mmCIF file of C-alpha atoms and ligand atoms in Angstrom:
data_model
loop_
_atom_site.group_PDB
_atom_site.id
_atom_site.type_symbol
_atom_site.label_atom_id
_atom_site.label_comp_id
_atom_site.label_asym_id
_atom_site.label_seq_id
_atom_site.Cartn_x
_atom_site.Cartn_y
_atom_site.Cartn_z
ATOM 1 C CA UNK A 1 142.665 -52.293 34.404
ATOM 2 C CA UNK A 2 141.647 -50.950 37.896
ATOM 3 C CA UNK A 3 138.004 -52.797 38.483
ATOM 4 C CA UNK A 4 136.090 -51.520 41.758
ATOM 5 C CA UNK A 5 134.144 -54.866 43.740
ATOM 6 C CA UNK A 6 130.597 -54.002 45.250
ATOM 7 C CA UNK A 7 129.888 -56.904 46.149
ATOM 8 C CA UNK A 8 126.178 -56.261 47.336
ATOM 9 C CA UNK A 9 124.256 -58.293 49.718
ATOM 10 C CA UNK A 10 123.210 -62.153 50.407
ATOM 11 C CA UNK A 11 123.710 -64.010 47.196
ATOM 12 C CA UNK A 12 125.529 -61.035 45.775
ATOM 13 C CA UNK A 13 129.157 -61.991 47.108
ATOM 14 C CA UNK A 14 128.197 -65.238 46.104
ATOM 15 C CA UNK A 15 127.360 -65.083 42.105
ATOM 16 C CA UNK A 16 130.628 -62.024 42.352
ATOM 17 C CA UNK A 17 133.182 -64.731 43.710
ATOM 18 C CA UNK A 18 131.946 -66.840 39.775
ATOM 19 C CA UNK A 19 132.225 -63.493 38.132
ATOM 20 C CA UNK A 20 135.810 -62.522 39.228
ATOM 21 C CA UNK A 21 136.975 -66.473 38.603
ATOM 22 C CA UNK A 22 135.994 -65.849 35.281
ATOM 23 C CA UNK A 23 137.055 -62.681 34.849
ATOM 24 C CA UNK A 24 140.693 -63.699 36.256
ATOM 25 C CA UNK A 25 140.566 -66.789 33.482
ATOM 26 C CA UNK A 26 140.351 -64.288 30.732
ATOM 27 C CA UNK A 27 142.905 -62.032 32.211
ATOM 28 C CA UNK A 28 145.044 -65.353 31.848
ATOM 29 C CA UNK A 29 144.192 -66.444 28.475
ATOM 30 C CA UNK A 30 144.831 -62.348 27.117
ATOM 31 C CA UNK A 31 147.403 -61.313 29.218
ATOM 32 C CA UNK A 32 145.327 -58.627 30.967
ATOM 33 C CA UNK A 33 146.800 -56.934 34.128
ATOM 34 C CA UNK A 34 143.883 -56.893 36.094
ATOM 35 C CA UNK A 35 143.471 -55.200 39.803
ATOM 36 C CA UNK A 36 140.681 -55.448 41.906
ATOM 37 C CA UNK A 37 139.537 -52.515 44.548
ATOM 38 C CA UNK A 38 136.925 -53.873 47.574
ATOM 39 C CA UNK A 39 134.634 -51.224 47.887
ATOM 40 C CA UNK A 40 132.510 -51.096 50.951
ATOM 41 C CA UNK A 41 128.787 -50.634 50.107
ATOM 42 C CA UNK A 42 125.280 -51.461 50.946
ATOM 43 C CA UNK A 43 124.403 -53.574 54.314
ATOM 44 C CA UNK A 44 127.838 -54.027 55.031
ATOM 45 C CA UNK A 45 128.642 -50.944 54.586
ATOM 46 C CA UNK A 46 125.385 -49.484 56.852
ATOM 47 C CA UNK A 47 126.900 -51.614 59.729
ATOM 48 C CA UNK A 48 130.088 -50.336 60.383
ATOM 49 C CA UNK A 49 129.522 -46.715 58.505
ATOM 50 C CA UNK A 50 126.028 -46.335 59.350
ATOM 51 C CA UNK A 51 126.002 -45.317 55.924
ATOM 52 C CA UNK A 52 124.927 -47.370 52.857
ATOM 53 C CA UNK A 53 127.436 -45.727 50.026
ATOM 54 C CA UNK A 54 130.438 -43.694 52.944
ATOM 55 C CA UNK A 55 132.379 -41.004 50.973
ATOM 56 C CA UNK A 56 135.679 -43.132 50.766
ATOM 57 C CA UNK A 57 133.862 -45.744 48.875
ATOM 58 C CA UNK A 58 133.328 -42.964 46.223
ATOM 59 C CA UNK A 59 136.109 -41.657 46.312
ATOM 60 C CA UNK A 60 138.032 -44.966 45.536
ATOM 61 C CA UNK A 61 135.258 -46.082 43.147
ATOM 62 C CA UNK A 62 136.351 -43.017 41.142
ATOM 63 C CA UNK A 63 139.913 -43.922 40.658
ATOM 64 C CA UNK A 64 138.366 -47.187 39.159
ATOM 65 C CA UNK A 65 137.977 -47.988 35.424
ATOM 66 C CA UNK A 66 135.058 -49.658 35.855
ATOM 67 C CA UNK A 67 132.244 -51.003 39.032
ATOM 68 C CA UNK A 68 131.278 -54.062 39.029
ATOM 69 C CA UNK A 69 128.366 -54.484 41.374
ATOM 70 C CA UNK A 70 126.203 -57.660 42.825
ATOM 71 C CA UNK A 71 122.624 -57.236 44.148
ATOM 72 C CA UNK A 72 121.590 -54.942 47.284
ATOM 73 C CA UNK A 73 119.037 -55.262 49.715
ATOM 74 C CA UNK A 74 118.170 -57.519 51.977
ATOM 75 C CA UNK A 75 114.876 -59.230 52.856
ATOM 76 C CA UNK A 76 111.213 -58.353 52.359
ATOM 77 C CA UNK A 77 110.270 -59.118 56.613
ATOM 78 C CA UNK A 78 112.977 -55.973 56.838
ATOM 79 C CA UNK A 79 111.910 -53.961 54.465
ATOM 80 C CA UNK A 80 111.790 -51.568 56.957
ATOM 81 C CA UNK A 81 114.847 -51.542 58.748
ATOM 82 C CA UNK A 82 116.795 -48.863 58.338
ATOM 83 C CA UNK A 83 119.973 -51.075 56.937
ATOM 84 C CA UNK A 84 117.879 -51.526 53.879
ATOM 85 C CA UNK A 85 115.009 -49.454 53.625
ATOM 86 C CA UNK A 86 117.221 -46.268 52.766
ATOM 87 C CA UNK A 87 119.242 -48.403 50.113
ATOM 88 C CA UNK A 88 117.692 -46.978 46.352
ATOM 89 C CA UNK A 89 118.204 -43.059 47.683
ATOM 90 C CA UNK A 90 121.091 -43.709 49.486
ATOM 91 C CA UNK A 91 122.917 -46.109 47.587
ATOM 92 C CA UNK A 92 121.652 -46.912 44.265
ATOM 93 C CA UNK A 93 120.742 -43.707 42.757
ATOM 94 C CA UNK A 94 123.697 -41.821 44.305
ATOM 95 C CA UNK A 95 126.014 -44.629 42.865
ATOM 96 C CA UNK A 96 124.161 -43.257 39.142
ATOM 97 C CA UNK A 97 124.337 -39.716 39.581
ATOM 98 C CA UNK A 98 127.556 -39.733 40.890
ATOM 99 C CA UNK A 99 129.436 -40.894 38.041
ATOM 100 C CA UNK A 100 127.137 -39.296 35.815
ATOM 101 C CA UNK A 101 125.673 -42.838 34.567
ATOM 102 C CA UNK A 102 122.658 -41.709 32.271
ATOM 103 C CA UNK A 103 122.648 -44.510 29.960
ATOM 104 C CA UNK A 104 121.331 -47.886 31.138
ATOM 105 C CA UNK A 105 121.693 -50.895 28.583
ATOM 106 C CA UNK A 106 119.442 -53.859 29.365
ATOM 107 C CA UNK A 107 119.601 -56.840 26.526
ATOM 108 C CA UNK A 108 117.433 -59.533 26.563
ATOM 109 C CA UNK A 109 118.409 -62.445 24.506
ATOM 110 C CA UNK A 110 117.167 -65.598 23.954
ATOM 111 C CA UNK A 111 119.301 -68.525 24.751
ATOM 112 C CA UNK A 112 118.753 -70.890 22.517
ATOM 113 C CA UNK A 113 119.184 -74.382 25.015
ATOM 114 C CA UNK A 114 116.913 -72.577 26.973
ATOM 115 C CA UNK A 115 114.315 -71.179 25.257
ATOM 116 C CA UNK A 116 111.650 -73.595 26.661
ATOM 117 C CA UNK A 117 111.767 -71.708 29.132
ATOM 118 C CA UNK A 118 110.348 -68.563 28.285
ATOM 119 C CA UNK A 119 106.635 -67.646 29.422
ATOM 120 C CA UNK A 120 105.958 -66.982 25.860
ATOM 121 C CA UNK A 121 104.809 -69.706 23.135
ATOM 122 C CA UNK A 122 108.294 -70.846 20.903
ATOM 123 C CA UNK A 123 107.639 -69.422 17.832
ATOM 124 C CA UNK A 124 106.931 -66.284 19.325
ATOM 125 C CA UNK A 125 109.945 -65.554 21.422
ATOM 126 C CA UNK A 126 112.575 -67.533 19.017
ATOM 127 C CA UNK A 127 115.684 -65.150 17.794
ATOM 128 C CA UNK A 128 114.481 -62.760 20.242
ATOM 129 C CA UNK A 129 117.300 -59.774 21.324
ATOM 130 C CA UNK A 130 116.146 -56.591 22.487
ATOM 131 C CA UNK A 131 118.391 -54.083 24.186
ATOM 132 C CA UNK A 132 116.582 -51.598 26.246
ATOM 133 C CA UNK A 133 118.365 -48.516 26.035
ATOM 134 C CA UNK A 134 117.144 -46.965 29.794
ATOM 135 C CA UNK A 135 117.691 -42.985 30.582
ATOM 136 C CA UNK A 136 119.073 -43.213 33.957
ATOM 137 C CA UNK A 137 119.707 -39.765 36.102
ATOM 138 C CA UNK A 138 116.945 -37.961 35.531
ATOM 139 C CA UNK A 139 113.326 -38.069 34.922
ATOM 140 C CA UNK A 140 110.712 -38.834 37.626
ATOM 141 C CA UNK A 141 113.465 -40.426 39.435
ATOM 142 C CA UNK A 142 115.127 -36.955 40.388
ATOM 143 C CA UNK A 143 112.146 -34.792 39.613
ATOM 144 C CA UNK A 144 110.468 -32.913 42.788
ATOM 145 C CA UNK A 145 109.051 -34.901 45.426
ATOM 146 C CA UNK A 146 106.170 -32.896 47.494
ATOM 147 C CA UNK A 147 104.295 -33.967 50.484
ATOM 148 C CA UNK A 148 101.463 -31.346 50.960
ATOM 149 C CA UNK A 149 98.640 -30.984 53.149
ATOM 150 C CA UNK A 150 95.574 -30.309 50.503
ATOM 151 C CA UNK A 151 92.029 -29.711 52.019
ATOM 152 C CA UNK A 152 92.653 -31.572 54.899
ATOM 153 C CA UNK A 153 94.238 -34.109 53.124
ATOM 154 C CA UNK A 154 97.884 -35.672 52.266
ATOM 155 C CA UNK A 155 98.466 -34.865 48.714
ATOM 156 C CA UNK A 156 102.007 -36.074 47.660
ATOM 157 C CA UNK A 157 103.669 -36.132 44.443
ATOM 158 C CA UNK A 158 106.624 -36.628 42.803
ATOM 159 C CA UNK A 159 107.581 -34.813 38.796
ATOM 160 C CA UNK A 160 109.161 -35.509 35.525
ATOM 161 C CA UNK A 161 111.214 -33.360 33.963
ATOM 162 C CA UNK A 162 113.389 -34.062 31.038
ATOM 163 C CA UNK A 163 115.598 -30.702 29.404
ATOM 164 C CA UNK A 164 116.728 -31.422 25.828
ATOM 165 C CA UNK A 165 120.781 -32.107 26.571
ATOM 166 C CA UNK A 166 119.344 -35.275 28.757
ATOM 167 C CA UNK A 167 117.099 -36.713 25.950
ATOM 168 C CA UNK A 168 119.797 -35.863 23.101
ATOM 169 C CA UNK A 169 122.999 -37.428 24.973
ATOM 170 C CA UNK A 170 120.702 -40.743 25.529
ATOM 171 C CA UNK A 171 119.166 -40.905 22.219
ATOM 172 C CA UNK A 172 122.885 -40.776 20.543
ATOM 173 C CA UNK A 173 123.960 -43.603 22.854
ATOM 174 C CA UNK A 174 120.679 -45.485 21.737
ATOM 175 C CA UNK A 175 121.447 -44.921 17.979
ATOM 176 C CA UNK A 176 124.926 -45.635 18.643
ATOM 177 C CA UNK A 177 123.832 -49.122 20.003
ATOM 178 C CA UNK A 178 121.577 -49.302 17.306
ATOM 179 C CA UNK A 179 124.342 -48.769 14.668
ATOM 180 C CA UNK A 180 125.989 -52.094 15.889
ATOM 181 C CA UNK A 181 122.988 -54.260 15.867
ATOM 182 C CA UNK A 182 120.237 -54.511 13.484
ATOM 183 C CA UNK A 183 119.747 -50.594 12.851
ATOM 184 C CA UNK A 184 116.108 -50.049 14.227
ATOM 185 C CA UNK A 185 115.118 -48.165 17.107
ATOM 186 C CA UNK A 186 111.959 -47.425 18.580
ATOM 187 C CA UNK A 187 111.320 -44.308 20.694
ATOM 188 C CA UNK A 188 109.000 -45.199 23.550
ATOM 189 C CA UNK A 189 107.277 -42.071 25.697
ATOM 190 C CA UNK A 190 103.609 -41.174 26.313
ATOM 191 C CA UNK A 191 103.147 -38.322 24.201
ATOM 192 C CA UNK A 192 99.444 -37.869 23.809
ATOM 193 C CA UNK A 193 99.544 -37.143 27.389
ATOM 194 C CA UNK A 194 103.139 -35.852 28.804
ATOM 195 C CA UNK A 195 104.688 -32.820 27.872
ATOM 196 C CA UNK A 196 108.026 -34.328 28.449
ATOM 197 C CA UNK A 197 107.128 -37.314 25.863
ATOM 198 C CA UNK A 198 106.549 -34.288 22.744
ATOM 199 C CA UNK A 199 110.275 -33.420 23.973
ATOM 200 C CA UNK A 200 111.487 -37.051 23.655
ATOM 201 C CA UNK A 201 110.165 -36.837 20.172
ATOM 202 C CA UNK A 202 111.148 -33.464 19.039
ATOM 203 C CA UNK A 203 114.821 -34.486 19.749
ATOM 204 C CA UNK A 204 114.705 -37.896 19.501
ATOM 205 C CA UNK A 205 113.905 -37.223 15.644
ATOM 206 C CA UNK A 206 116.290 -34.108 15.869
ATOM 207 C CA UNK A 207 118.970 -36.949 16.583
ATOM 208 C CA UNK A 208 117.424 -39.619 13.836
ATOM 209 C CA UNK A 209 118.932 -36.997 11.311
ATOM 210 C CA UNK A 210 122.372 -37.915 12.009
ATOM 211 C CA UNK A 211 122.040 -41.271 11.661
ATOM 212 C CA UNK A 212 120.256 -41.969 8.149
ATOM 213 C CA UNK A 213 120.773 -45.805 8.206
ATOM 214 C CA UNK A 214 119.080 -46.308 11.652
ATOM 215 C CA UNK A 215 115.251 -47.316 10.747
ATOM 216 C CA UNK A 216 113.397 -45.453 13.465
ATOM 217 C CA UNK A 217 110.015 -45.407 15.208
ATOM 218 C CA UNK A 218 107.893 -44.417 18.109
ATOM 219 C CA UNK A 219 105.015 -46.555 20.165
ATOM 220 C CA UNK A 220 103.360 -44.968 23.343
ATOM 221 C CA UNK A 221 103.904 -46.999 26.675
ATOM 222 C CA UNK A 222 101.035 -48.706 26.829
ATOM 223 C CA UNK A 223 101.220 -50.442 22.942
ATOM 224 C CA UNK A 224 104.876 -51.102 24.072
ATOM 225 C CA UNK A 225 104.379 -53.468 27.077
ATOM 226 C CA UNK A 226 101.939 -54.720 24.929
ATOM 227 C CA UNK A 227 103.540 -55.351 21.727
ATOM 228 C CA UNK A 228 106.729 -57.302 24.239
ATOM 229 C CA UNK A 229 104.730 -59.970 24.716
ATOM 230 C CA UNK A 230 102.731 -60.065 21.382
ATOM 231 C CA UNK A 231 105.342 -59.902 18.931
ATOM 232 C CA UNK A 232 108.917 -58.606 20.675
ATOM 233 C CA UNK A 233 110.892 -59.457 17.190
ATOM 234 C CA UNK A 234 109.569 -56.752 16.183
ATOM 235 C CA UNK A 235 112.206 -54.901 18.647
ATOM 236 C CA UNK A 236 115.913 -54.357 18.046
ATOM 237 C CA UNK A 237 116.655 -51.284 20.387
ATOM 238 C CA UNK A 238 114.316 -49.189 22.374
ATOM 239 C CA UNK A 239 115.164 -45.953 24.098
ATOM 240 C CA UNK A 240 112.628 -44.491 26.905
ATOM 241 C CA UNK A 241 113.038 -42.548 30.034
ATOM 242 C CA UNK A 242 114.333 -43.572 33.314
ATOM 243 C CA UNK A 243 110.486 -44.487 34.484
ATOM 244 C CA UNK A 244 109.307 -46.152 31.578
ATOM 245 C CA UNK A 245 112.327 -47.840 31.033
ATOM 246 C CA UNK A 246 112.569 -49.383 34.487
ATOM 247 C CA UNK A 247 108.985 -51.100 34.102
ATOM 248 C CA UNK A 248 109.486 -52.392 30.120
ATOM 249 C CA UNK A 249 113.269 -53.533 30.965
ATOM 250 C CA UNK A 250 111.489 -55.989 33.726
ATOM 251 C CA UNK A 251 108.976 -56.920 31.297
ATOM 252 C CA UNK A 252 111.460 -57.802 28.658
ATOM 253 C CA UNK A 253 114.339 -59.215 31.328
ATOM 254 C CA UNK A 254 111.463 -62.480 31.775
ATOM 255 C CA UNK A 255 111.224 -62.772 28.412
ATOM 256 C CA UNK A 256 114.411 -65.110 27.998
ATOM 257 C CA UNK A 257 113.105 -67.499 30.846
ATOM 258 C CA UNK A 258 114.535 -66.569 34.195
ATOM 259 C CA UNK A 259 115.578 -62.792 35.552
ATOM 260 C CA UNK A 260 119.088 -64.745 36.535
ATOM 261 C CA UNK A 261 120.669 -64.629 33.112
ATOM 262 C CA UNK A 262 120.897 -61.014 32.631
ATOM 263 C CA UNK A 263 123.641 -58.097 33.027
ATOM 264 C CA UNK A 264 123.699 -54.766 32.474
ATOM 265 C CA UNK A 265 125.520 -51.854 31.666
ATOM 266 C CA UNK A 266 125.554 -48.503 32.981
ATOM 267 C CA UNK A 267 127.457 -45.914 30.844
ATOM 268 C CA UNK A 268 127.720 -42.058 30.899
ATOM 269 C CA UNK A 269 130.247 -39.822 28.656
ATOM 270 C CA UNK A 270 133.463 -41.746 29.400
ATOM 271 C CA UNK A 271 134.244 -45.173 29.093
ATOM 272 C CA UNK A 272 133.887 -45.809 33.279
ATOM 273 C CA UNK A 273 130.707 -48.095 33.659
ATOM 274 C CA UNK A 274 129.166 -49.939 35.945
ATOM 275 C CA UNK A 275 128.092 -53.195 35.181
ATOM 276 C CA UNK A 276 125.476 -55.250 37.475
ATOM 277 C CA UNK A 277 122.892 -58.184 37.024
ATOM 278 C CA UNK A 278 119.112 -56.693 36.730
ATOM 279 C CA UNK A 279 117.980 -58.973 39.664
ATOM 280 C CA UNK A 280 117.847 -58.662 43.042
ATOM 281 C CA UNK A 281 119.639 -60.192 46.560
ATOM 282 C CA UNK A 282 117.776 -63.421 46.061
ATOM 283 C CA UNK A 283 118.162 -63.692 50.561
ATOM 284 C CA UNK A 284 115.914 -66.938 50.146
ATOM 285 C CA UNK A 285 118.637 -68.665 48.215
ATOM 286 C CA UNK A 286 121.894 -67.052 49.752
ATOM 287 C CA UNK A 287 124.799 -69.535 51.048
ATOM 288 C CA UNK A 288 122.793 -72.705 49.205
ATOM 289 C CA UNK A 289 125.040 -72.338 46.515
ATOM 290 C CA UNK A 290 122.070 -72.545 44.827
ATOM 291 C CA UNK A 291 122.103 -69.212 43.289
ATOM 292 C CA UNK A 292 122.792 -68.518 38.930
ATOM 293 C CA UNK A 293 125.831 -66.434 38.685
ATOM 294 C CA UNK A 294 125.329 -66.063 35.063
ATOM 295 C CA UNK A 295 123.731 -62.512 34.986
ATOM 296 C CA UNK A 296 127.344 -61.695 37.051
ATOM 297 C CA UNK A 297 129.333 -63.782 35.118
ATOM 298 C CA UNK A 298 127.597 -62.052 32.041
ATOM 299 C CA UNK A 299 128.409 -58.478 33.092
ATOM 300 C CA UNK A 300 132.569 -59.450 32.457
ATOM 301 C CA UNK A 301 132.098 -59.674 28.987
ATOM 302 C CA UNK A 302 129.804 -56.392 28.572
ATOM 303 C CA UNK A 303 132.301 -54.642 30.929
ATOM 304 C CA UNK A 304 135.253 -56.226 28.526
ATOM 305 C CA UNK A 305 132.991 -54.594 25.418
ATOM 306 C CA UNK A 306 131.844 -51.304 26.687
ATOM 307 C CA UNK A 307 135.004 -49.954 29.238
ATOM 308 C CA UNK A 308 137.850 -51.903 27.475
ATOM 309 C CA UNK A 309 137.034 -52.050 24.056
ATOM 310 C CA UNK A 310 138.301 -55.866 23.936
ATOM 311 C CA UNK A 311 135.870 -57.237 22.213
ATOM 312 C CA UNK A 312 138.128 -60.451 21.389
ATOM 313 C CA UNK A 313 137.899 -60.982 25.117
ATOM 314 C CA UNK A 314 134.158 -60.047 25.537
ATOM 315 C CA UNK A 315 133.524 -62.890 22.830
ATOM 316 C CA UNK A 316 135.656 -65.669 24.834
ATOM 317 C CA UNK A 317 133.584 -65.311 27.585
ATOM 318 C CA UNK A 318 130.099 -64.896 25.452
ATOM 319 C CA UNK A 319 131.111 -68.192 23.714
ATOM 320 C CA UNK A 320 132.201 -69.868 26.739
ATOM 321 C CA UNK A 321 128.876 -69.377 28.710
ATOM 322 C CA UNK A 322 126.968 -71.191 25.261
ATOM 323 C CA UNK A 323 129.171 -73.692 25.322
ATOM 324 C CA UNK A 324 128.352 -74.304 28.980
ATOM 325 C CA UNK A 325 124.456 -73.889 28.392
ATOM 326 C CA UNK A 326 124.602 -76.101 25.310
ATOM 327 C CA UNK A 327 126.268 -79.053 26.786
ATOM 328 C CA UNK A 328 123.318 -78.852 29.201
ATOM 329 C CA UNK A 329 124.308 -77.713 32.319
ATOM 330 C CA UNK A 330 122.108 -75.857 34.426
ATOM 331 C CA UNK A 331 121.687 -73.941 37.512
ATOM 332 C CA UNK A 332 118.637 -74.879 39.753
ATOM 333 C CA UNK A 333 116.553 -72.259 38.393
ATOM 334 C CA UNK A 334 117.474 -73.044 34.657
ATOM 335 C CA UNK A 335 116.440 -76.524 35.360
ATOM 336 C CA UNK A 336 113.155 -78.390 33.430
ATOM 337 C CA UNK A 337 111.413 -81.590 33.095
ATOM 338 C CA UNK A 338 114.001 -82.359 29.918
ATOM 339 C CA UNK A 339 117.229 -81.729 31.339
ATOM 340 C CA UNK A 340 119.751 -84.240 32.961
ATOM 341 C CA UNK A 341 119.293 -83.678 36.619
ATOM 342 C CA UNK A 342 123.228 -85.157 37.062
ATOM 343 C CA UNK A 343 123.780 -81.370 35.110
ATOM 344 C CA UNK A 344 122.376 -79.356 37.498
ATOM 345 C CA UNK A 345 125.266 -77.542 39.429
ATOM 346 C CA UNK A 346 125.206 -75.268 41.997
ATOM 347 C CA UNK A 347 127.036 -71.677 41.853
ATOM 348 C CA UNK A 348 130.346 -72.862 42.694
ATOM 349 C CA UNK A 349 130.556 -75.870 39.738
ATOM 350 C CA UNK A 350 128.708 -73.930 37.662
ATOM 351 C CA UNK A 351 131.094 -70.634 37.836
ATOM 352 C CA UNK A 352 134.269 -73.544 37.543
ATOM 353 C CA UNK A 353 132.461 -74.783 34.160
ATOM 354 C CA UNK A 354 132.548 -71.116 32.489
ATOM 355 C CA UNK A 355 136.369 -70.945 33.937
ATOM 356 C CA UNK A 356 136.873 -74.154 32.371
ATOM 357 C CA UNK A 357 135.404 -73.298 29.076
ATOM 358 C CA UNK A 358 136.893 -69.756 29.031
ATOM 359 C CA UNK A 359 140.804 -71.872 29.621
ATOM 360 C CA UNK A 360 139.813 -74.511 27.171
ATOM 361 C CA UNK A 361 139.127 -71.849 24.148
HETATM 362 C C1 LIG B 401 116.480 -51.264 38.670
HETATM 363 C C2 LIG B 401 115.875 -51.285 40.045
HETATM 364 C C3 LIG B 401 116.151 -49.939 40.679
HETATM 365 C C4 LIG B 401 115.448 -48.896 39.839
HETATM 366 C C5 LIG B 401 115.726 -49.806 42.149
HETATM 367 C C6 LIG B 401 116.338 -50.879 42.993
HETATM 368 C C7 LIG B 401 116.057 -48.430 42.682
HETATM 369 O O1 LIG B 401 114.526 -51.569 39.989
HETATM 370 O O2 LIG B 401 117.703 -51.108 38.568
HETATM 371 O O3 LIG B 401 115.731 -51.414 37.714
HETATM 372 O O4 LIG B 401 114.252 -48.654 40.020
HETATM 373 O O5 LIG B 401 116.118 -48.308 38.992
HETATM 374 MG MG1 LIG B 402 113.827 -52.053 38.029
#
């Protein structure tokens, strides 16, 4: 297996260093004959290229099975500067479209050693798992961006626009997912106002046809982000455009207790992904070791699932991170009034006790 490195910016090299330990402990346990590309990308990338995402990165990341990729950006004082400010158009979204990556998976799961700290009351957010099936390469996203002079005014806008191939392709990925989990999926759009939401739901339940034993239904936006916090049980998969997706996936990724614990998985036809934490550069924290590698750590065993098909392997690594959590060892951000302050470890330790765990099972 041919695995492309983006390492991304300020912690991101940090919480990728755990990731690829981990990764190279399961590749000993199973026999795996793993290679590793550096690919060039992001800040880095901007200061020798002048470029955030140069054409030979692209051209090597496509000989890849699979991206993994840390964080970008750098920090909010230089929001500005042009070595980050052009990052989402130049890099991100490029990196998407690129491969083709229309399907986004989000999950957010409840750990249980940790569910004290989620912002939500016990009872409510207890056996929680929600995955967040997110469109990815189209939508408002790619839709027309204007900048108009109206009487004597700016007037600037951007568009959605979703054609019925985009909404069917991610709807069968979402009732795929939904066919390996607890068989319910709810359609999320806004269609008692957007034309492109009636779409959503004329193929979404198009789709639904196909797959009898997935129990579907459909909430508007609004009720969505609502219902998250009031009862998100109630949720096994969700599908929703690129937009809409972007906001609930946030909404949902705090549910669990910290934004540090969670991967994700980007997926188009093929079985090439990408694979990447949901969080950001983190520049306060970078080179403290002080940083949670687990939402990198965590995107080994979804890239083991979705581009390898191991799911033996995927499981070693799943288990190994519980085992971890459940003997009570915690990164700085993980860390409460209840925990044993001699198990706090930073990145480093923390990344050696998943290696540990992973060699151990
Ligand atoms: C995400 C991020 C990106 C997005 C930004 C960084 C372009 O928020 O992956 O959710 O909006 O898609
Ligand atoms: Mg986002």
């Amino acid at each position: 297996m041919k695995i492309g490195i983006l390492e991304g910016d300020y912690i991101g090299p940090e919480i990728m260093a755990e990731a690829i330990k981990v990764l190279n402990a399961v590749s000993q346990k199973r026999k795996l004959d793993v290679e590793l590309v550096d690919l060039e990308v992001s800040g880095k990338a901007f200061d020798k290229y002048g470029k955030h995402l140069p054409e030979h990165t692209l051209e090597a990341a496509a000989k890849c099975d699979a991206l993994l990729k840390g964080p970008f950006g750098g920090p909010t004082e230089e929001i500005n500067h042009p070595k980050w400010s052009g990052l989402e158009r130049g890099a991100i979204l490029p990196l998407r479209k690129n491969f083709n990556l229309y399907a986004n998976l989000r999950e957010s799961k409840v750990f249980k050693p940790l569910i004290h700290l989620s912002p939500l009351k016990q009872e409510v957010i207890d056996g929680v798992n929600i995955l967040i099936v997110r469109e990815l390469t189209g939508g408002m996203y790619f839709g027309e961006q204007r900048e108009e002079i109206v009487n004597g005014e700016r007037r600037w806008s951007d568009s959605e626009a979703y054609s019925e191939s985009e909404i069917r392709r991610i709807s069968i990925t979402a009732f795929k997912c939904a066919m390996q989990r607890r068989k319910k999926l709810t359609l999320v759009a806004k269609s008692n106002i957007l034309k492109n939401s009636i779409l959503w739901r004329e193929v979404f339940n198009e789709v639904a046809k196909e797959f009898p034993d997935v129990t579907t239904d459909y909430m508007h936006v609004d009720n969505a982000s609502m219902q998250l916090v009031l009862n998100p049980r109630q949720f096994d998969v969700i599908v929703t455009s690129n937009m809409f997706g972007d906001i609930l996936s946030d909404e949902a990724a705090v549910l669990p207790g910290s934004i540090g614990l969670l991967p994700s998985a980007s997926l188009g036809e093929s079985s090439f992904g990408l694979y990447e934490p949901i969080h950001g550069s983190a520049p306060t924290i970078a080179g403290k070791n002080m940083a949670n590698p687990l939402s990198m750590i965590l995107c080994i065993p979804l890239m083991l699932y979705y581009t390898f098909n191991m799911k033996d392997a995927a499981a070693l690594v799943d288990n190994a991170v519980e085992q971890v959590l459940n003997a009570g060892f915690r990164t700085k951000d993980l860390f409460s009034a209840n925990d044993d302050p001699s198990k706090v470890l930073g990145t480093v330790e923390f990344g050696n006790a998943v290696v540990e765990a992973v060699l151990k099972s």
